[in-house]
PDB file of C-alpha atoms in Angstrom:
ATOM      1  CA  MET A  32      -0.137   0.133   0.430  1.00 46.00           C
ATOM      2  CA  ASN A  33       2.718   2.777   0.764  1.00 49.00           C
ATOM      3  CA  TYR A  34       4.645   1.443  -2.057  1.00 47.00           C
ATOM      4  CA  LEU A  35       1.614   2.438  -4.725  1.00 46.00           C
ATOM      5  CA  SER A  36       0.911   5.714  -2.494  1.00 50.00           C
ATOM      6  CA  GLU A  37       4.359   6.834  -3.332  1.00 51.00           C
ATOM      7  CA  GLU A  38       3.834   5.675  -7.100  1.00 50.00           C
ATOM      8  CA  GLY A  39       0.694   7.451  -7.111  1.00 51.00           C
ATOM      9  CA  ARG A  40       2.042  10.841  -5.681  1.00 53.00           C
ATOM     10  CA  SER A  41       4.790  10.677  -8.218  1.00 60.00           C
ATOM     11  CA  PRO A  42       3.489  11.782 -11.616  1.00 64.00           C
ATOM     12  CA  SER A  43       2.085  14.978  -9.087  1.00 75.00           C
ATOM     13  CA  ARG A  44       5.533  15.512  -8.295  1.00 76.00           C
ATOM     14  CA  SER A  45       6.704  15.700 -11.532  1.00 76.00           C
ATOM     15  CA  LYS A  46       4.227  17.764 -12.826  1.00 75.00           C
ATOM     16  CA  ILE A  47       4.426  20.563  -9.910  1.00 80.00           C
ATOM     17  CA  ILE A  48       8.435  20.751 -11.017  1.00 78.00           C
ATOM     18  CA  LYS A  49       7.910  20.784 -14.915  1.00 75.00           C
ATOM     19  CA  ALA A  50       5.730  24.292 -13.902  1.00 74.00           C
ATOM     20  CA  VAL A  51       7.933  25.621 -11.353  1.00 74.00           C
ATOM     21  CA  VAL A  52      11.056  25.247 -14.314  1.00 74.00           C
ATOM     22  CA  LEU A  53       8.614  26.817 -16.503  1.00 77.00           C
ATOM     23  CA  VAL A  54       7.816  29.563 -14.319  1.00 77.00           C
ATOM     24  CA  VAL A  55      11.618  30.251 -13.931  1.00 74.00           C
ATOM     25  CA  LEU A  56      12.447  29.743 -17.811  1.00 74.00           C
ATOM     26  CA  LEU A  57       9.685  32.056 -18.443  1.00 74.00           C
ATOM     27  CA  CYS A  58      10.728  34.782 -15.502  1.00 76.00           C
ATOM     28  CA  VAL A  59      13.974  34.496 -17.305  1.00 73.00           C
ATOM     29  CA  PHE A  60      12.946  34.890 -20.571  1.00 69.00           C
ATOM     30  CA  TRP A  61      11.401  37.751 -19.123  1.00 68.00           C
ATOM     31  CA  ILE A  62      13.836  39.349 -17.814  1.00 71.00           C
ATOM     32  CA  VAL A  63      16.070  38.460 -20.942  1.00 65.00           C
ATOM     33  CA  GLN A  64      14.277  39.302 -23.564  1.00 65.00           C
ATOM     34  CA  PRO A  65      15.043  42.100 -25.922  1.00 69.00           C
ATOM     35  CA  PHE A  66      11.196  43.579 -26.644  1.00 75.00           C
ATOM     36  CA  THR A  67      10.582  47.222 -25.285  1.00 78.00           C
ATOM     37  CA  TYR A  68       9.052  50.058 -26.319  1.00 76.00           C
ATOM     38  CA  GLU A  69       9.527  54.188 -25.969  1.00 81.00           C
ATOM     39  CA  ASN A  70       7.183  56.582 -25.769  1.00 83.00           C
ATOM     40  CA  ILE A  71       7.401  59.394 -27.589  1.00 86.00           C
ATOM     41  CA  ASP A  72       6.785  62.642 -25.664  1.00 83.00           C
ATOM     42  CA  ALA A  73       4.934  65.658 -27.936  1.00 83.00           C
ATOM     43  CA  GLY A  74       7.188  68.473 -27.952  1.00 84.00           C
ATOM     44  CA  ASN A  75       9.720  65.523 -28.762  1.00 88.00           C
ATOM     45  CA  VAL A  76      11.005  63.451 -32.210  1.00 87.00           C
ATOM     46  CA  GLY A  77      12.413  60.223 -31.793  1.00 85.00           C
ATOM     47  CA  ILE A  78      14.456  58.372 -34.307  1.00 84.00           C
ATOM     48  CA  LYS A  79      14.860  54.382 -35.008  1.00 82.00           C
ATOM     49  CA  ILE A  80      18.213  52.863 -35.450  1.00 81.00           C
ATOM     50  CA  ASN A  81      18.388  49.605 -37.317  1.00 79.00           C
ATOM     51  CA  LEU A  82      21.867  48.309 -36.082  1.00 76.00           C
ATOM     52  CA  TYR A  83      21.871  44.909 -37.738  1.00 71.00           C
ATOM     53  CA  GLY A  84      21.397  44.185 -41.767  1.00 62.00           C
ATOM     54  CA  SER A  85      21.819  45.026 -44.747  1.00 58.00           C
ATOM     55  CA  ASP A  86      19.991  48.399 -44.144  1.00 55.00           C
ATOM     56  CA  ARG A  87      21.867  48.340 -40.768  1.00 57.00           C
ATOM     57  CA  GLY A  88      23.976  52.008 -39.570  1.00 59.00           C
ATOM     58  CA  VAL A  89      22.395  55.731 -39.652  1.00 58.00           C
ATOM     59  CA  ASP A  90      22.062  55.374 -43.335  1.00 53.00           C
ATOM     60  CA  ASN A  91      18.838  54.158 -42.367  1.00 59.00           C
ATOM     61  CA  ILE A  92      16.927  56.149 -39.609  1.00 69.00           C
ATOM     62  CA  THR A  93      13.338  56.541 -38.800  1.00 66.00           C
ATOM     63  CA  ILE A  94      11.317  59.732 -37.340  1.00 75.00           C
ATOM     64  CA  VAL A  95       8.732  57.792 -34.615  1.00 75.00           C
ATOM     65  CA  THR A  96       6.054  59.676 -32.367  1.00 77.00           C
ATOM     66  CA  GLY A  97       4.086  58.100 -29.627  1.00 80.00           C
ATOM     67  CA  ARG A  98       4.712  54.823 -28.304  1.00 83.00           C
ATOM     68  CA  VAL A  99       7.224  52.815 -30.332  1.00 80.00           C
ATOM     69  CA  TRP A 100       7.488  48.854 -29.711  1.00 80.00           C
ATOM     70  CA  TYR A 101      10.913  47.563 -31.086  1.00 76.00           C
ATOM     71  CA  ASN A 102      14.057  45.291 -30.364  1.00 79.00           C
ATOM     72  CA  THR A 103      16.722  46.260 -28.290  1.00 78.00           C
ATOM     73  CA  TRP A 104      18.727  44.049 -30.173  1.00 79.00           C
ATOM     74  CA  THR A 105      18.199  45.147 -33.219  1.00 79.00           C
ATOM     75  CA  THR A 106      16.992  48.690 -32.576  1.00 81.00           C
ATOM     76  CA  LYS A 107      18.135  51.912 -30.958  1.00 82.00           C
ATOM     77  CA  ILE A 108      15.763  54.685 -30.715  1.00 83.00           C
ATOM     78  CA  VAL A 109      17.157  58.460 -30.189  1.00 83.00           C
ATOM     79  CA  GLU A 110      14.872  61.057 -28.470  1.00 86.00           C
ATOM     80  CA  PHE A 111      16.071  65.010 -29.032  1.00 87.00           C
ATOM     81  CA  PRO A 112      13.634  67.707 -28.213  1.00 90.00           C
ATOM     82  CA  THR A 113      11.843  70.285 -30.646  1.00 89.00           C
ATOM     83  CA  PHE A 114      11.166  72.670 -27.929  1.00 91.00           C
ATOM     84  CA  THR A 115      12.903  75.647 -26.588  1.00 93.00           C
ATOM     85  CA  GLN A 116      16.085  74.890 -24.890  1.00 94.00           C
ATOM     86  CA  SER A 117      17.976  77.045 -22.746  1.00 95.00           C
ATOM     87  CA  VAL A 118      21.585  76.936 -22.661  1.00 95.00           C
ATOM     88  CA  ASP A 119      23.480  78.324 -19.253  1.00 94.00           C
ATOM     89  CA  TYR A 120      27.609  78.643 -20.701  1.00 95.00           C
ATOM     90  CA  GLU A 121      30.385  78.897 -18.616  1.00 93.00           C
ATOM     91  CA  PRO A 122      31.950  81.925 -19.003  1.00 94.00           C
ATOM     92  CA  PHE A 123      35.112  83.018 -21.413  1.00 94.00           C
ATOM     93  CA  VAL A 124      36.919  85.299 -22.619  1.00 93.00           C
ATOM     94  CA  VAL A 125      37.923  86.752 -26.566  1.00 93.00           C
ATOM     95  CA  THR A 126      40.892  89.168 -27.867  1.00 92.00           C
ATOM     96  CA  THR A 127      39.150  92.507 -29.409  1.00 91.00           C
ATOM     97  CA  LYS A 128      40.857  94.377 -32.165  1.00 91.00           C
ATOM     98  CA  ASP A 129      43.474  96.022 -29.725  1.00 87.00           C
ATOM     99  CA  ALA A 130      44.483  93.478 -27.624  1.00 87.00           C
ATOM    100  CA  ALA A 131      41.649  94.178 -24.716  1.00 88.00           C
ATOM    101  CA  GLU A 132      40.167  90.869 -23.399  1.00 89.00           C
ATOM    102  CA  PHE A 133      36.334  90.886 -22.401  1.00 91.00           C
ATOM    103  CA  GLN A 134      34.813  88.027 -20.268  1.00 91.00           C
ATOM    104  CA  VAL A 135      31.690  86.896 -21.831  1.00 93.00           C
ATOM    105  CA  ASP A 136      29.093  85.172 -19.805  1.00 93.00           C
ATOM    106  CA  PRO A 137      26.167  83.737 -22.914  1.00 94.00           C
ATOM    107  CA  LYS A 138      22.800  82.428 -22.403  1.00 95.00           C
ATOM    108  CA  LEU A 139      21.499  80.696 -25.944  1.00 95.00           C
ATOM    109  CA  ASN A 140      17.618  79.771 -26.383  1.00 96.00           C
ATOM    110  CA  TYR A 141      17.383  77.948 -29.568  1.00 96.00           C
ATOM    111  CA  HIS A 142      15.146  75.063 -30.690  1.00 94.00           C
ATOM    112  CA  ILE A 143      15.655  72.156 -33.225  1.00 93.00           C
ATOM    113  CA  ASN A 144      13.948  71.983 -36.336  1.00 91.00           C
ATOM    114  CA  SER A 145      12.279  68.691 -36.104  1.00 87.00           C
ATOM    115  CA  ALA A 146      12.349  67.587 -40.297  1.00 86.00           C
ATOM    116  CA  MET A 147      17.042  67.964 -39.618  1.00 89.00           C
ATOM    117  CA  VAL A 148      16.662  65.573 -36.117  1.00 88.00           C
ATOM    118  CA  PRO A 149      18.372  63.021 -38.333  1.00 86.00           C
ATOM    119  CA  GLN A 150      20.652  64.625 -39.960  1.00 87.00           C
ATOM    120  CA  ILE A 151      21.403  65.829 -36.370  1.00 89.00           C
ATOM    121  CA  TYR A 152      22.357  62.504 -35.424  1.00 86.00           C
ATOM    122  CA  ARG A 153      24.301  60.898 -38.733  1.00 84.00           C
ATOM    123  CA  GLN A 154      26.792  63.983 -38.158  1.00 88.00           C
ATOM    124  CA  TYR A 155      27.484  64.249 -34.852  1.00 88.00           C
ATOM    125  CA  ARG A 156      26.570  60.757 -32.804  1.00 84.00           C
ATOM    126  CA  LYS A 157      26.067  62.197 -29.835  1.00 86.00           C
ATOM    127  CA  SER A 158      23.346  63.627 -27.367  1.00 85.00           C
ATOM    128  CA  LEU A 159      21.542  66.908 -27.199  1.00 90.00           C
ATOM    129  CA  SER A 160      23.427  67.686 -24.312  1.00 91.00           C
ATOM    130  CA  GLU A 161      26.505  66.687 -25.328  1.00 93.00           C
ATOM    131  CA  ILE A 162      25.899  68.469 -28.660  1.00 94.00           C
ATOM    132  CA  GLU A 163      25.269  71.477 -26.736  1.00 94.00           C
ATOM    133  CA  GLN A 164      28.509  71.624 -24.461  1.00 94.00           C
ATOM    134  CA  GLN A 165      30.887  70.901 -27.884  1.00 93.00           C
ATOM    135  CA  PHE A 166      29.558  71.653 -31.365  1.00 94.00           C
ATOM    136  CA  MET A 167      27.089  74.774 -30.189  1.00 95.00           C
ATOM    137  CA  ARG A 168      29.764  76.281 -27.769  1.00 95.00           C
ATOM    138  CA  ASN A 169      32.088  76.567 -30.476  1.00 95.00           C
ATOM    139  CA  THR A 170      30.229  78.099 -32.682  1.00 95.00           C
ATOM    140  CA  ILE A 171      29.238  80.285 -30.079  1.00 95.00           C
ATOM    141  CA  TYR A 172      32.530  80.714 -29.370  1.00 96.00           C
ATOM    142  CA  ASP A 173      33.534  81.673 -32.864  1.00 95.00           C
ATOM    143  CA  ALA A 174      31.475  84.032 -33.578  1.00 95.00           C
ATOM    144  CA  TYR A 175      32.170  86.795 -30.336  1.00 95.00           C
ATOM    145  CA  ARG A 176      36.298  85.342 -31.394  1.00 94.00           C
ATOM    146  CA  ILE A 177      35.307  86.706 -34.995  1.00 95.00           C
ATOM    147  CA  VAL A 178      32.988  89.864 -33.952  1.00 95.00           C
ATOM    148  CA  ALA A 179      35.613  90.792 -31.361  1.00 94.00           C
ATOM    149  CA  ASN A 180      38.584  91.208 -33.600  1.00 93.00           C
ATOM    150  CA  SER A 181      36.644  93.554 -35.688  1.00 93.00           C
ATOM    151  CA  PHE A 182      35.623  96.166 -32.722  1.00 93.00           C
ATOM    152  CA  THR A 183      38.271  98.495 -30.531  1.00 89.00           C
ATOM    153  CA  SER A 184      37.249  97.943 -26.719  1.00 85.00           C
ATOM    154  CA  ASP A 185      35.684 101.642 -27.083  1.00 83.00           C
ATOM    155  CA  SER A 186      33.644 100.505 -30.167  1.00 87.00           C
ATOM    156  CA  VAL A 187      32.117  97.418 -28.170  1.00 87.00           C
ATOM    157  CA  MET A 188      31.130  99.488 -25.061  1.00 82.00           C
ATOM    158  CA  SER A 189      29.914 102.122 -27.597  1.00 84.00           C
ATOM    159  CA  ASN A 190      28.108  99.981 -29.639  1.00 89.00           C
ATOM    160  CA  ARG A 191      27.255  97.164 -27.817  1.00 88.00           C
ATOM    161  CA  GLU A 192      23.459  96.919 -29.501  1.00 89.00           C
ATOM    162  CA  LYS A 193      26.277  96.966 -33.294  1.00 93.00           C
ATOM    163  CA  PHE A 194      28.260  94.189 -32.153  1.00 93.00           C
ATOM    164  CA  GLU A 195      25.180  91.750 -30.363  1.00 91.00           C
ATOM    165  CA  ASP A 196      23.607  92.138 -33.799  1.00 92.00           C
ATOM    166  CA  LYS A 197      26.277  90.208 -35.777  1.00 94.00           C
ATOM    167  CA  ILE A 198      27.307  88.078 -33.330  1.00 94.00           C
ATOM    168  CA  GLN A 199      23.692  87.040 -34.238  1.00 93.00           C
ATOM    169  CA  ILE A 200      23.274  86.961 -37.586  1.00 94.00           C
ATOM    170  CA  ILE A 201      26.248  84.419 -37.889  1.00 95.00           C
ATOM    171  CA  LEU A 202      25.183  82.286 -35.377  1.00 94.00           C
ATOM    172  CA  SER A 203      21.418  82.188 -37.191  1.00 94.00           C
ATOM    173  CA  LYS A 204      23.556  81.491 -39.883  1.00 94.00           C
ATOM    174  CA  ASN A 205      25.701  78.133 -38.747  1.00 94.00           C
ATOM    175  CA  LEU A 206      23.422  77.200 -36.001  1.00 95.00           C
ATOM    176  CA  GLY A 207      21.003  77.023 -38.714  1.00 93.00           C
ATOM    177  CA  LYS A 208      22.478  75.111 -41.510  1.00 93.00           C
ATOM    178  CA  ASP A 209      22.547  72.060 -39.008  1.00 92.00           C
ATOM    179  CA  GLY A 210      19.089  71.907 -37.610  1.00 92.00           C
ATOM    180  CA  PHE A 211      19.256  74.006 -34.249  1.00 95.00           C
ATOM    181  CA  ILE A 212      17.038  77.109 -34.955  1.00 95.00           C
ATOM    182  CA  TYR A 213      18.551  80.275 -33.250  1.00 93.00           C
ATOM    183  CA  ASP A 214      15.966  82.362 -30.930  1.00 94.00           C
ATOM    184  CA  GLN A 215      17.805  84.569 -28.067  1.00 92.00           C
ATOM    185  CA  LEU A 216      21.022  85.095 -27.281  1.00 91.00           C
ATOM    186  CA  THR A 217      21.899  86.637 -23.640  1.00 89.00           C
ATOM    187  CA  SER A 218      25.249  87.186 -23.153  1.00 84.00           C
ATOM    188  CA  ALA A 219      26.999  89.850 -20.134  1.00 84.00           C
ATOM    189  CA  ILE A 220      29.983  91.571 -21.835  1.00 87.00           C
ATOM    190  CA  SER A 221      32.767  92.703 -18.975  1.00 84.00           C
ATOM    191  CA  PRO A 222      35.192  94.872 -20.264  1.00 82.00           C
ATOM    192  CA  PRO A 223      39.339  94.470 -18.642  1.00 77.00           C
ATOM    193  CA  ALA A 224      39.850  96.401 -15.223  1.00 72.00           C
ATOM    194  CA  SER A 225      41.490  98.462 -16.521  1.00 68.00           C
ATOM    195  CA  LEU A 226      38.869 100.039 -19.461  1.00 66.00           C
ATOM    196  CA  ARG A 227      36.565  99.454 -16.058  1.00 68.00           C
ATOM    197  CA  GLN A 228      38.087 101.713 -14.190  1.00 64.00           C
ATOM    198  CA  MET A 229      38.476 104.328 -17.175  1.00 64.00           C
ATOM    199  CA  ILE A 230      34.862 103.979 -17.592  1.00 62.00           C
ATOM    200  CA  ASP A 231      34.328 104.477 -13.766  1.00 62.00           C
ATOM    201  CA  GLU A 232      35.788 107.728 -13.884  1.00 64.00           C
ATOM    202  CA  LYS A 233      35.002 109.016 -17.367  1.00 67.00           C
ATOM    203  CA  ASN A 234      30.815 108.651 -16.050  1.00 65.00           C
ATOM    204  CA  ALA A 235      32.293 109.899 -12.587  1.00 65.00           C
ATOM    205  CA  SER A 236      33.277 113.291 -14.623  1.00 72.00           C
ATOM    206  CA  ILE A 237      30.192 113.336 -16.542  1.00 72.00           C
ATOM    207  CA  GLN A 238      27.848 113.581 -13.169  1.00 74.00           C
ATOM    208  CA  ALA A 239      30.209 116.092 -11.611  1.00 70.00           C
ATOM    209  CA  ARG A 240      30.295 118.247 -14.718  1.00 74.00           C
ATOM    210  CA  LEU A 241      26.122 117.976 -14.997  1.00 74.00           C
ATOM    211  CA  LYS A 242      26.236 118.107 -10.992  1.00 75.00           C
ATOM    212  CA  ALA A 243      28.034 121.580 -11.377  1.00 73.00           C
ATOM    213  CA  GLU A 244      26.085 122.623 -14.451  1.00 78.00           C
ATOM    214  CA  ASN A 245      22.260 122.084 -12.493  1.00 80.00           C
ATOM    215  CA  GLN A 246      24.275 124.180  -9.415  1.00 76.00           C
ATOM    216  CA  ALA A 247      24.974 126.830 -11.587  1.00 77.00           C
ATOM    217  CA  LYS A 248      21.406 126.725 -13.775  1.00 82.00           C
ATOM    218  CA  GLN A 249      20.356 126.829  -9.774  1.00 81.00           C
ATOM    219  CA  ALA A 250      21.717 129.671  -9.207  1.00 75.00           C
ATOM    220  CA  ILE A 251      21.017 131.645 -12.200  1.00 81.00           C
ATOM    221  CA  ALA A 252      17.166 130.641 -11.139  1.00 79.00           C
ATOM    222  CA  GLU A 253      17.147 131.711  -7.785  1.00 79.00           C
ATOM    223  CA  ALA A 254      19.078 135.347  -9.315  1.00 75.00           C
ATOM    224  CA  THR A 255      16.186 135.687 -11.821  1.00 80.00           C
ATOM    225  CA  VAL A 256      13.822 135.338  -8.862  1.00 78.00           C
ATOM    226  CA  SER A 257      15.855 137.913  -6.125  1.00 76.00           C
ATOM    227  CA  LYS A 258      15.686 140.144  -9.427  1.00 74.00           C
ATOM    228  CA  ALA A 259      12.804 139.978 -10.580  1.00 77.00           C
ATOM    229  CA  LYS A 260      11.112 140.337  -6.735  1.00 80.00           C
ATOM    230  CA  ALA A 261      13.195 143.057  -6.257  1.00 75.00           C
ATOM    231  CA  GLU A 262      12.128 144.878  -9.563  1.00 75.00           C
ATOM    232  CA  GLY A 263       8.606 144.014  -8.311  1.00 77.00           C
ATOM    233  CA  GLU A 264       9.167 145.519  -4.731  1.00 77.00           C
ATOM    234  CA  ALA A 265      10.453 149.018  -6.370  1.00 75.00           C
ATOM    235  CA  ALA A 266       7.800 149.422  -8.812  1.00 76.00           C
ATOM    236  CA  ALA A 267       5.366 148.909  -6.590  1.00 76.00           C
ATOM    237  CA  LEU A 268       7.359 151.447  -4.131  1.00 76.00           C
ATOM    238  CA  LEU A 269       7.443 153.560  -7.432  1.00 74.00           C
ATOM    239  CA  VAL A 270       3.867 152.732  -8.212  1.00 73.00           C
ATOM    240  CA  ARG A 271       2.402 154.059  -3.814  1.00 77.00           C
ATOM    241  CA  ALA A 272       4.867 157.591  -4.001  1.00 75.00           C
ATOM    242  CA  ARG A 273       3.354 158.352  -7.824  1.00 76.00           C
ATOM    243  CA  ALA A 274      -0.074 158.184  -5.769  1.00 73.00           C
ATOM    244  CA  GLU A 275       0.558 159.860  -2.909  1.00 75.00           C
ATOM    245  CA  ALA A 276       2.267 162.448  -4.907  1.00 74.00           C
ATOM    246  CA  GLU A 277      -0.574 162.289  -7.505  1.00 68.00           C
ATOM    247  CA  ALA A 278      -3.333 162.599  -4.530  1.00 70.00           C
ATOM    248  CA  ASN A 279      -1.427 166.114  -3.017  1.00 70.00           C
ATOM    249  CA  ARG A 280      -1.344 167.321  -6.361  1.00 69.00           C
ATOM    250  CA  LEU A 281      -5.295 166.895  -6.281  1.00 67.00           C
ATOM    251  CA  LYS A 282      -5.446 167.716  -2.860  1.00 66.00           C
ATOM    252  CA  GLN A 283      -4.195 171.524  -3.612  1.00 67.00           C
ATOM    253  CA  GLN A 284      -5.819 172.364  -6.674  1.00 64.00           C
ATOM    254  CA  SER A 285      -8.966 171.429  -4.362  1.00 62.00           C
ATOM    255  CA  LEU A 286      -7.992 174.640  -1.986  1.00 58.00           C
ATOM    256  CA  THR A 287     -10.250 176.682  -3.818  1.00 63.00           C
ATOM    257  CA  PRO A 288     -11.110 180.696  -2.159  1.00 63.00           C
ATOM    258  CA  LEU A 289     -13.959 179.172  -0.942  1.00 60.00           C
ATOM    259  CA  ILE A 290     -12.502 176.626   0.984  1.00 64.00           C
ATOM    260  CA  ILE A 291      -9.730 179.283   2.247  1.00 65.00           C
ATOM    261  CA  GLN A 292     -12.147 181.437   3.547  1.00 66.00           C
ATOM    262  CA  GLN A 293     -14.084 178.842   5.085  1.00 67.00           C
ATOM    263  CA  GLN A 294     -10.475 177.522   6.948  1.00 65.00           C
ATOM    264  CA  MET A 295     -10.450 181.307   7.885  1.00 68.00           C
ATOM    265  CA  LEU A 296     -13.338 180.933   9.772  1.00 66.00           C
ATOM    266  CA  GLU A 297     -12.444 177.716  11.485  1.00 67.00           C
ATOM    267  CA  LYS A 298      -9.817 179.540  13.014  1.00 66.00           C
ATOM    268  CA  TRP A 299     -11.368 182.801  13.806  1.00 61.00           C
ATOM    269  CA  ASP A 300     -12.218 182.754  17.727  1.00 64.00           C
ATOM    270  CA  GLY A 301     -15.245 184.852  16.945  1.00 62.00           C
ATOM    271  CA  LYS A 302     -14.275 188.866  18.785  1.00 65.00           C
ATOM    272  CA  LEU A 303     -14.499 191.465  15.680  1.00 58.00           C
ATOM    273  CA  PRO A 304     -11.477 193.266  15.304  1.00 58.00           C
ATOM    274  CA  GLN A 305     -11.041 196.484  16.932  1.00 58.00           C
ATOM    275  CA  TYR A 306      -9.042 198.546  13.843  1.00 51.00           C
ATOM    276  CA  GLY A 307      -8.938 197.755   9.756  1.00 50.00           C
ATOM    277  CA  THR A 308     -11.994 197.451   7.899  1.00 52.00           C
ATOM    278  CA  ILE A 309     -13.379 193.811   7.544  1.00 54.00           C
ATOM    279  CA  PRO A 310     -10.559 193.048   4.410  1.00 56.00           C
ATOM    280  CA  GLN A 311      -7.723 194.081   6.548  1.00 56.00           C
ATOM    281  CA  PHE A 312      -9.312 191.721   8.796  1.00 51.00           C
ATOM    282  CA  PHE A 313      -9.700 188.717   6.889  1.00 52.00           C
ATOM    283  CA  LYS A 314      -6.475 189.592   6.172  1.00 55.00           C
ATOM    284  CA  ASN A 315      -5.016 189.866   9.650  1.00 54.00           C
ATOM    285  CA  ILE A 316      -5.752 186.910  10.152  1.00 50.00           C
ATOM    286  CA  GLN A 317      -4.354 184.716   6.969  1.00 52.00           C
TER     287      GLN A 317
END
């Protein structure tokens, strides 16, 4: 009976072992299997590269979007963003025509022409970050170097807009031909210490001159106000004097004989004289 029981259990144990082995094999296959997928998000472009076969290599590149299934053993997916990128580069030094050294701290905004993504990969075969720090940085440096060599140190500071316009023209041309669309370049240009000191001294001199001119204008204005005020007061005094003189003249003209007699009567004490005639009386009163 025990022997039969062992025989009856053997087929079940064998099935369990086979199932376990199958599961292990499936797990191993799932781990090592080459098939996977890549999600190409909006604002990005992917390129599918065949690694084997008669059409292998970068000569057979297909632009793909969305979810892409591929065999990692035979195929490679490289993704490039096509939305605006901003790169802040480390400062570098360029030399002007008169051997002055300017430090430049550029920041570039650009985006990729999606139709030229295969060409970009064929030409550089690097990631976008590597392209930014190698080819694009060298292009920016060369643009500044070429333009700076055509300017003197003074003209760089006094013609900043013209200086940067020339750099933008060169960058737009050299980056655009390889599929990188120039958007904006922000550059902080710092002159050498000696030139900066000269500029500061010049600005201080200009500020002092403007201050002196303003003070002189203010003094002239205050003097003009004082003069106008004095002239006004003098004119007012003259007007008052003329008015008083005119009043006195009119007062003198108003003293008629009748008024004089009235004043004489006001001076009389009421006693008749003991001598002379009435006319003589009035004459004496006067």
